CSV table of C-alpha atoms and ligand atoms in Angstrom, one decimal:
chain,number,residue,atom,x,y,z
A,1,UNK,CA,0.0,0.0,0.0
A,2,UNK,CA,2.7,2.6,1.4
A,3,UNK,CA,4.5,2.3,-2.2
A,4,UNK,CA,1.3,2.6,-4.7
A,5,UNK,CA,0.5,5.7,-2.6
A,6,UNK,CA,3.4,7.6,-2.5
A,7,UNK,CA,4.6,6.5,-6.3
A,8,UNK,CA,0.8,8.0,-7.2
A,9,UNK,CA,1.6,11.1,-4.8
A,10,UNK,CA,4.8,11.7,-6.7
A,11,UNK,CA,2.8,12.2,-9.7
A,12,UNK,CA,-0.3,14.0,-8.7
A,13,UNK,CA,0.4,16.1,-6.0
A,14,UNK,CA,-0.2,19.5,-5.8
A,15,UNK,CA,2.9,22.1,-5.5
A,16,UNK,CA,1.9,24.1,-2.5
A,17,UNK,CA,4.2,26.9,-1.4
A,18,UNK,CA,4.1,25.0,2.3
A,19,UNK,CA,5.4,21.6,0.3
A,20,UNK,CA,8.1,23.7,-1.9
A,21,UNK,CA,9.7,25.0,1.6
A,22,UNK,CA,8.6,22.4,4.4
A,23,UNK,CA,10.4,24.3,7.3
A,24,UNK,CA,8.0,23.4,10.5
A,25,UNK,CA,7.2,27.0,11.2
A,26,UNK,CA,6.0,26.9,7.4
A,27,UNK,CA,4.2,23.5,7.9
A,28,UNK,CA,2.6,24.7,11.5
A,29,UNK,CA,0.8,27.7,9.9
A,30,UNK,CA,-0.1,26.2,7.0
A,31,UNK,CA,-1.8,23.2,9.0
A,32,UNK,CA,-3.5,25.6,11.1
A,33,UNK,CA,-5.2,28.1,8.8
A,34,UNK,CA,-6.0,25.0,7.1
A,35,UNK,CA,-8.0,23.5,9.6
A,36,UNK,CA,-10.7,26.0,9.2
A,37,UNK,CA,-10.3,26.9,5.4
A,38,UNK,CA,-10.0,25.3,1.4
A,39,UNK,CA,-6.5,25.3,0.4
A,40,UNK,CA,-7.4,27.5,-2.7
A,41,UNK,CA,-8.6,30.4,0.2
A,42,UNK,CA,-5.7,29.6,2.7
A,43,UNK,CA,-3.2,30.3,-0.2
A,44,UNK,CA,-3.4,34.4,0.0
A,45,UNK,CA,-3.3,34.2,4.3
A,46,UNK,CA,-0.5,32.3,4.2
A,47,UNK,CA,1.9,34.3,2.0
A,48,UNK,CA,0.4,37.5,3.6
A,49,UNK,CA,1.3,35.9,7.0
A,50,UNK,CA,4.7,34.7,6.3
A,51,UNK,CA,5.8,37.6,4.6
A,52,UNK,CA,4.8,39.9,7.2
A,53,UNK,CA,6.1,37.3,10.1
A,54,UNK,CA,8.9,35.0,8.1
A,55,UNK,CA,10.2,33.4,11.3
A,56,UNK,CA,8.7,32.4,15.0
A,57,UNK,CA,10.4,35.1,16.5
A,58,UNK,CA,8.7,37.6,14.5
A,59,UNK,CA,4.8,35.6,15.2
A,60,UNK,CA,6.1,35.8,19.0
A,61,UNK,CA,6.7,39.3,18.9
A,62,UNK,CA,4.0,40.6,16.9
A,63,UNK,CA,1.5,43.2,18.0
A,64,UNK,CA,-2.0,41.7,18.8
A,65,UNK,CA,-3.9,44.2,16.3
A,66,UNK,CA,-1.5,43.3,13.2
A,67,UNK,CA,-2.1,38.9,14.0
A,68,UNK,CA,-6.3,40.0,14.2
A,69,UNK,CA,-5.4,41.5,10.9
A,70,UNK,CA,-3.6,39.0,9.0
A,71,UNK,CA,-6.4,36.5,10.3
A,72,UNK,CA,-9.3,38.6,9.4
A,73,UNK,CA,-11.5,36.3,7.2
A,74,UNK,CA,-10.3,32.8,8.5
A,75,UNK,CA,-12.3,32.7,11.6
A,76,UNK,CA,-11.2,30.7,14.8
A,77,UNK,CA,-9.1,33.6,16.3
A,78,UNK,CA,-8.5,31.3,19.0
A,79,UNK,CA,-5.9,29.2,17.0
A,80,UNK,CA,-3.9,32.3,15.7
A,81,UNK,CA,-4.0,33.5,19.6
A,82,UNK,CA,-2.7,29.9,20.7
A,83,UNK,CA,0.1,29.7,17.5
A,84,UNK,CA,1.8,33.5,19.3
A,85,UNK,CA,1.5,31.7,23.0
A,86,UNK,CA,3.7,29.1,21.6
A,87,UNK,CA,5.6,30.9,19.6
A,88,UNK,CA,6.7,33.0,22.6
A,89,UNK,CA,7.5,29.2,24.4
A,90,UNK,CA,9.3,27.9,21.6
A,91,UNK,CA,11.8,31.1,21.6
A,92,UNK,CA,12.0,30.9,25.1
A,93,UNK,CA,12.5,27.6,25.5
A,94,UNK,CA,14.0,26.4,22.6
A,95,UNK,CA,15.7,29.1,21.1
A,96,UNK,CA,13.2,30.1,18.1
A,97,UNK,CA,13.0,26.7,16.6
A,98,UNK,CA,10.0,24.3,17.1
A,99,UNK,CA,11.1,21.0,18.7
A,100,UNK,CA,12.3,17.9,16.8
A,101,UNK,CA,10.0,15.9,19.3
A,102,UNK,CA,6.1,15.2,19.2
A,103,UNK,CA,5.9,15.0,22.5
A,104,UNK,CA,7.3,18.2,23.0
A,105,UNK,CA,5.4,19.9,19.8
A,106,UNK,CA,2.1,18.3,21.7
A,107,UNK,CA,2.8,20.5,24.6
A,108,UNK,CA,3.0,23.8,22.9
A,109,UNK,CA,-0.5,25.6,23.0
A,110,UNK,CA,-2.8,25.1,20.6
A,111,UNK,CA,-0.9,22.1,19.1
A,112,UNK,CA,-3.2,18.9,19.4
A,113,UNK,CA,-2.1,15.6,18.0
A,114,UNK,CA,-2.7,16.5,14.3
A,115,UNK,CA,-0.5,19.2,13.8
A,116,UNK,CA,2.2,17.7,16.1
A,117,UNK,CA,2.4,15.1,13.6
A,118,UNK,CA,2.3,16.9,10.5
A,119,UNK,CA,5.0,19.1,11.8
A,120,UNK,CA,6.6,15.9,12.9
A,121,UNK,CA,6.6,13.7,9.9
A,122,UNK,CA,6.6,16.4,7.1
A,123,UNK,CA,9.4,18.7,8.3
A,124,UNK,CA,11.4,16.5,10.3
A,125,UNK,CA,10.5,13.3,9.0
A,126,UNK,CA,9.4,11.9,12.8
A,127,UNK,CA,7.8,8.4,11.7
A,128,UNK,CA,4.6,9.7,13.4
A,129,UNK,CA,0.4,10.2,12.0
A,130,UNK,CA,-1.3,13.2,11.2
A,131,UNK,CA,-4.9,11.8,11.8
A,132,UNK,CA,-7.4,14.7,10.5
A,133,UNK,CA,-11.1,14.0,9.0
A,134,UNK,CA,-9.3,13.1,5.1
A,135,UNK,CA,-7.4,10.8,6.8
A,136,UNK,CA,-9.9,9.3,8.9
A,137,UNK,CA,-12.5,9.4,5.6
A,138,UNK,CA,-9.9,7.4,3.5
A,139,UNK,CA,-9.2,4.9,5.9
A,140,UNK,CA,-12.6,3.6,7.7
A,141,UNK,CA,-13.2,3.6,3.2
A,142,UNK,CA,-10.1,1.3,3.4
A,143,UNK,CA,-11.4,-0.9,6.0
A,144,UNK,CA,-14.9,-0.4,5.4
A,145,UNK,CA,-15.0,0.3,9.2
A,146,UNK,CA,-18.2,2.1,10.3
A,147,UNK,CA,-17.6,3.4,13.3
A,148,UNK,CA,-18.3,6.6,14.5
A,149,UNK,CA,-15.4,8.9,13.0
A,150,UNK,CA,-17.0,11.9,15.4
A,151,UNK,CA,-17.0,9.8,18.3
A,152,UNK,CA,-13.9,9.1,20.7
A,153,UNK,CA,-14.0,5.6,19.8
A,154,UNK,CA,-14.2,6.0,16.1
A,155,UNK,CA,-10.6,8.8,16.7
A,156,UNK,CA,-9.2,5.7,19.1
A,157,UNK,CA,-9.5,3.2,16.4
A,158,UNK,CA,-8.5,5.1,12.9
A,159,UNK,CA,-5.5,6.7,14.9
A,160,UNK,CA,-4.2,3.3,15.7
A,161,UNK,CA,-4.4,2.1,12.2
A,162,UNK,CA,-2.3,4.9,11.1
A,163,UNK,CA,0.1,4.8,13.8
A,164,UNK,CA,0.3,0.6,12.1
A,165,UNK,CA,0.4,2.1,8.6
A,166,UNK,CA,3.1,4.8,9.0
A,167,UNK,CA,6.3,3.4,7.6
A,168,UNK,CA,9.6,4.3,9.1
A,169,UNK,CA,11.3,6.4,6.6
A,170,UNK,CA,9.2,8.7,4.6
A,171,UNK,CA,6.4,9.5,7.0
A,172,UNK,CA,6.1,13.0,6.0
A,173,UNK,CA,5.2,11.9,2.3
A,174,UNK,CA,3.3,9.3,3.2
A,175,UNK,CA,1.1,11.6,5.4
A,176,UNK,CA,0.7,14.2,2.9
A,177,UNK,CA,0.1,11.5,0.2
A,178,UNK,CA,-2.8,10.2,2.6
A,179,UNK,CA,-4.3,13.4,3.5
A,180,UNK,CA,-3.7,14.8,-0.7
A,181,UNK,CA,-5.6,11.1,-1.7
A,182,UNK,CA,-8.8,12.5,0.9
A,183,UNK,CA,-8.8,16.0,-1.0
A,184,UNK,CA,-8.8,15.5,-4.4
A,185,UNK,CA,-9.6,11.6,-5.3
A,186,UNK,CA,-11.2,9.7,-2.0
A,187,UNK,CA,-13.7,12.8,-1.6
A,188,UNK,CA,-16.4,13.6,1.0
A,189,UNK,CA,-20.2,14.5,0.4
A,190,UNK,CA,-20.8,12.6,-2.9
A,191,UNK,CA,-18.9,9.5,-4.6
A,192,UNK,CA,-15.1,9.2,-3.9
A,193,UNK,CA,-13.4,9.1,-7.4
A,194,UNK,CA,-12.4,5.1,-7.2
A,195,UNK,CA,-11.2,5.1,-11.0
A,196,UNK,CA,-8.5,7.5,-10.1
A,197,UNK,CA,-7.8,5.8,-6.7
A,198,UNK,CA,-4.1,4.1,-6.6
A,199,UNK,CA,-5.9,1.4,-3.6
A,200,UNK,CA,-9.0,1.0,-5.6
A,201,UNK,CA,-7.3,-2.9,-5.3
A,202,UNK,CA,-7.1,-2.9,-1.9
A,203,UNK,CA,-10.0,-0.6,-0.6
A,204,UNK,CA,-13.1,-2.8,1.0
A,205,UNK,CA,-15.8,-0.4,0.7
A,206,UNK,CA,-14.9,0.0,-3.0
A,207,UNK,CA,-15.4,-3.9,-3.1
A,208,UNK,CA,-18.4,-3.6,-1.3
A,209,UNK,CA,-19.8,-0.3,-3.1
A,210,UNK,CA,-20.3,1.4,0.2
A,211,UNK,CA,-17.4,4.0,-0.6
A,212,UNK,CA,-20.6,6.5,-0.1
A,213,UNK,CA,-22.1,5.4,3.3
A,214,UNK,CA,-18.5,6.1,5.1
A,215,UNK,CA,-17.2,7.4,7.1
A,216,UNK,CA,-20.0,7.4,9.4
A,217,UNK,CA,-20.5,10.5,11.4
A,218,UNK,CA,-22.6,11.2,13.8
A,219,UNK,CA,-23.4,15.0,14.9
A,220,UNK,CA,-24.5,14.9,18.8
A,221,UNK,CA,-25.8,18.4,19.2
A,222,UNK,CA,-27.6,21.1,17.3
A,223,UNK,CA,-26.0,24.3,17.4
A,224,UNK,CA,-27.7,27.0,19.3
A,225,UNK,CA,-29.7,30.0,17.8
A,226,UNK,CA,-29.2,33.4,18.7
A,227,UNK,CA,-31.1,36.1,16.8
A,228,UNK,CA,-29.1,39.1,17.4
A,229,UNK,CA,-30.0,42.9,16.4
A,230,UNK,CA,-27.1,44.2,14.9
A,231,UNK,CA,-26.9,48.1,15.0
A,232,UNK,CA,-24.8,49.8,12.3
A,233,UNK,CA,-24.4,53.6,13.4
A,234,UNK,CA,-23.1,56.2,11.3
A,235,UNK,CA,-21.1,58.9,12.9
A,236,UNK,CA,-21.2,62.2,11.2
A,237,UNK,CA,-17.8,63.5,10.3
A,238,UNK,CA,-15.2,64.2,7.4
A,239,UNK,CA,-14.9,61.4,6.4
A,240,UNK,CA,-17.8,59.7,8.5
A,241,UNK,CA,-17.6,56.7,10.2
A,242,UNK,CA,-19.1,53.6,12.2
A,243,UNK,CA,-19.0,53.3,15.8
A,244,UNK,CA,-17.4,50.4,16.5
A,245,UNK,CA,-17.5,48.1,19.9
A,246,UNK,CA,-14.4,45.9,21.2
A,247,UNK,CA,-15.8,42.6,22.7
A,248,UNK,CA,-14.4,40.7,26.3
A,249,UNK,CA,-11.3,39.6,26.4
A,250,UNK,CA,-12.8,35.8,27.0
A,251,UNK,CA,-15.0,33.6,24.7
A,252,UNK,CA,-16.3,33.9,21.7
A,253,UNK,CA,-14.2,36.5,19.1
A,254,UNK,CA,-12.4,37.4,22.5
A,255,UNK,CA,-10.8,41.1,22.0
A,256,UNK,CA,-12.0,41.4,18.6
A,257,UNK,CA,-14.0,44.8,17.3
A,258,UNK,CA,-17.5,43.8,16.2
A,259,UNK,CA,-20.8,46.2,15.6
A,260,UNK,CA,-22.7,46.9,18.4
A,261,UNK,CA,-25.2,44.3,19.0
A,262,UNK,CA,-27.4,42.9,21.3
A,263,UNK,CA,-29.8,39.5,21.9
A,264,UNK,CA,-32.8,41.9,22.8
A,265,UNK,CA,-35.3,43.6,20.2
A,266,UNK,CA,-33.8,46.6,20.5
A,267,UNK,CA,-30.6,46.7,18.4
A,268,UNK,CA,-29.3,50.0,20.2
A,269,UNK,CA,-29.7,48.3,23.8
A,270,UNK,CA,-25.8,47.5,23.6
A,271,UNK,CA,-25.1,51.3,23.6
A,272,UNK,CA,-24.7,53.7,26.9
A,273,UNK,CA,-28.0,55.2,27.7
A,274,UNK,CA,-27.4,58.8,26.0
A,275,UNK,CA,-26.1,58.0,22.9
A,276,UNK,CA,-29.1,55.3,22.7
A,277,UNK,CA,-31.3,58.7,22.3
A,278,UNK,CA,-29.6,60.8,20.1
A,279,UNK,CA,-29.3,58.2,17.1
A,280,UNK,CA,-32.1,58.2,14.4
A,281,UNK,CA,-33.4,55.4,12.6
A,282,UNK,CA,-32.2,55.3,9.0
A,283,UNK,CA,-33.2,52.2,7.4
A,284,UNK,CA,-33.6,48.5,8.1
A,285,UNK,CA,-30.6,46.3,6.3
A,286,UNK,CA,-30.7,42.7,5.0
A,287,UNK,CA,-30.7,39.8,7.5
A,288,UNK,CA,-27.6,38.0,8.0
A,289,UNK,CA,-26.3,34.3,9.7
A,290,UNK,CA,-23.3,33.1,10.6
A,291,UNK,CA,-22.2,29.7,12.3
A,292,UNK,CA,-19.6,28.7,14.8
A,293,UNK,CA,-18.6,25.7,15.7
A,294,UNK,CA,-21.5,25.5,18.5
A,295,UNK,CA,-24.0,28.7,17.8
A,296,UNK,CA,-25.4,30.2,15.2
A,297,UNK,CA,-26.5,34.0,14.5
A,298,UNK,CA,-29.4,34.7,12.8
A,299,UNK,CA,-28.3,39.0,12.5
A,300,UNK,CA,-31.0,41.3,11.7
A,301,UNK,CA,-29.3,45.0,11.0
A,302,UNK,CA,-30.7,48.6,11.3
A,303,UNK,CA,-29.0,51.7,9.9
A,304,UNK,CA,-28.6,54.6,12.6
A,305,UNK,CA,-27.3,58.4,12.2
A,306,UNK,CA,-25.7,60.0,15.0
A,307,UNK,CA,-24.2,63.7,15.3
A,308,UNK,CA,-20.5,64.2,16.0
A,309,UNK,CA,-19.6,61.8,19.2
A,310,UNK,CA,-17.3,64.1,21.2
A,311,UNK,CA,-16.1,61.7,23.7
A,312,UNK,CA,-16.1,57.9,23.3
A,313,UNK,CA,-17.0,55.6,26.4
A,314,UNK,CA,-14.3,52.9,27.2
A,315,UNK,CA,-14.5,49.7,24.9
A,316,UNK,CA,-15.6,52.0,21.9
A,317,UNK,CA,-14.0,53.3,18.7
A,318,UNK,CA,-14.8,55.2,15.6
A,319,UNK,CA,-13.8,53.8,12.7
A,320,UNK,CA,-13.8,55.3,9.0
A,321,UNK,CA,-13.6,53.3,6.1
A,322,UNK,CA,-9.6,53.1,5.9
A,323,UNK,CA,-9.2,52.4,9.0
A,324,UNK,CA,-11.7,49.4,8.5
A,325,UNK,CA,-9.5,48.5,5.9
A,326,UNK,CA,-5.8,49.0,8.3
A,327,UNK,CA,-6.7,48.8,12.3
A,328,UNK,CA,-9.8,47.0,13.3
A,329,UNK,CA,-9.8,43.7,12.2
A,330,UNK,CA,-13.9,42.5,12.2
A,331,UNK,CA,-14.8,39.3,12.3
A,332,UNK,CA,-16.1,37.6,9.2
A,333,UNK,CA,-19.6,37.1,11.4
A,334,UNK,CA,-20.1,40.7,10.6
A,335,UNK,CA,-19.6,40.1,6.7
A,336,UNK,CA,-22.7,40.9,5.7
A,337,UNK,CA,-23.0,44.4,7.2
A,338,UNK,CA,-19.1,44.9,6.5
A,339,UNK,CA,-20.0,44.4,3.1
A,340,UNK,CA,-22.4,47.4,3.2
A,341,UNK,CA,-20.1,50.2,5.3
A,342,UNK,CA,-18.1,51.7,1.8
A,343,UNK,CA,-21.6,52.3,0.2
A,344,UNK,CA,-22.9,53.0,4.1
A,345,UNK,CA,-20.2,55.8,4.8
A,346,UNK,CA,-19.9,57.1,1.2
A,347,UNK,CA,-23.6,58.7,1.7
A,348,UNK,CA,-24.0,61.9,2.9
A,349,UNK,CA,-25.2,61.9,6.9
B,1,SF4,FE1,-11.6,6.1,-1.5
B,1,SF4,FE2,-12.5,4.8,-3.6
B,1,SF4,FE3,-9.9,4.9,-3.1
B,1,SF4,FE4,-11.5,3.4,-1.6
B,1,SF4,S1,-11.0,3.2,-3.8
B,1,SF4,S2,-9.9,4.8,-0.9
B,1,SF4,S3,-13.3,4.7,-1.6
B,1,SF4,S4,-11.3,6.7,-3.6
């Protein structure tokens, strides 16, 4: 098996700019913006991100507003938050350079055990797994194995087959071969190309044409619905702006800037009491929704006007369009109503 797939990986796989320069700080972002995001869309982040910060030092030392920034879009701020904790470890503790040791890579914040072994195997050739859902999805199709891939027993038991399957040289190929096959040939949500597959000869659900039925997965909660009033409020001014409101430093989109908004029906119940009476009603603006991982927000937006804000309470900011653009990084939750602000702020007040 190990040699079919990595003489078919030789031939297909895809030049990434991660894969043309494996160092493991290269390998360690790449794996973590893609976690959340399509290699075609991580492609952009991640030369933006290295050329700004080209070495661990540099992600340790950065300023917290320019990280937001270069992670603006990919959502999960969490895991760019956790990468600069361990950066600041791994210069500390080990000079700048992320350990030669899974052990050790497992201890570093926000490292869990598939990104210890993909830093592991493909930059330092550590015969070690890098387990993620491709992985998993290619081999219960191997095995024909329906157990639960979401369930703790289902991560137990496709873990230890590829802690069996690694081979002892070449485990960084043969992890990117594995994870490359799940992409672009043994694919999710509709039939796994099995004409293309190099272990179409050795795969059991392709002998057993239940390729489509696995892996099996299944989803134990619901996420939770919040319907949230979103308040978008013009500030007059030359050039006008939108007031802007920075969130706790703890849970969800911790420290980020965000629209001011609220679970009540009053969309302006988030603001202090005064400035609550001196905006004006504009216009009502499309609905919006975003998920996380365990909520989702159904946004509905109004438009407010409000004259010249003289003094800003604590947690709040004015922002005009460029500095939308520059300094205050929103999340992507807000798309729908970022998308609006140029034609928003580019109408007289
Ligand atoms: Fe996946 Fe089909 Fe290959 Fe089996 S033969 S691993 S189901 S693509």
């Amino acid at each position: 098996m190990t040699q079919q797939l990595l003489d078919w990986y030789s031939a297909h796989y895809r030049p990434l700019p991660w894969r043309n320069d494996p160092s493991p700080y290269h390998v360690w972002v790449s794996e973590i913006m893609l976690q959340q995001t399509r290699i075609e869309a991580v492609l952009p982040y991640y030369r933006r991100f290295i050329e700004t910060l080209p070495t661990v030092a540099d992600l340790a030392q950065a300023p917290s507003e320019v990280l937001l920034k270069l992670w603006e879009g990919l959502g999960y701020y969490s895991r760019v938050r956790n990468m600069q904790k361990a950066a600041q470890v791994v210069v500390e503790e080990y000079a700048g350079a992320l350990p030669a040791d899974y052990d050790a890579l497992l201890a570093l914040p926000g490292i869990g055990p598939y990104t210890a072994g993909a830093i592991a195997s493909i930059a330092y050739d550590i015969p070690v797994p890098a387990v993620d859902g491709n992985v998993m999805r290619v081999l219960a199709r191997l095995t024909a194995d329906d157990t639960d891939v979401l369930s703790n027993e289902g991560k137990k038991c496709f873990t230890a087959l590829a802690w069996d399957l690694v081979p002892e040289q070449g485990a960084g190929r043969f992890n990117q071969a594995l994870m490359e096959l799940g992409e672009t040939v043994c694919l999710p949500n509709g039939e796994p190309h099995c004409t293309d597959c190099p272990l179409q000869n050795i795969c059991e659900a392709h002998r057993l044409g239940c390729a489509q039925r696995l892996p099996v997965r299944i989803k134990k909660t619901a996420r939770r619905v919040e319907n949230r009033r979103i308040a978008v409020v013009r500030v007059e001014g030359d050039p006008p702006a939108v007031l802007l409101h920075k969130r706790e430093s703890s849970g969800l989109l911790a420290d980020l800037w965000e629209l001011p908004n609220t679970l009540s029906d009053n969309p302006l119940d988030s603001l202090p009491t005064e400035w609550r009476e001196r905006c004006t009603k504009m216009a009502d603006l499309p609905s919006g929704k975003h998920l996380f991982s365990h909520i989702e927000w159904r946004m509905q937006g109004t438009l407010y006007d409000l004259d010249r804000a003289e003094s800003l309470p604590e947690g709040y900011a004015l922002a005009t369009l460029e500095m939308l653009q520059t300094a205050f990084p929103l999340p992507s939750a807000f798309r729908t109503y970022a998308n609006l602000l140029p034609q928003i702020l580019s109408e007289e007040c």
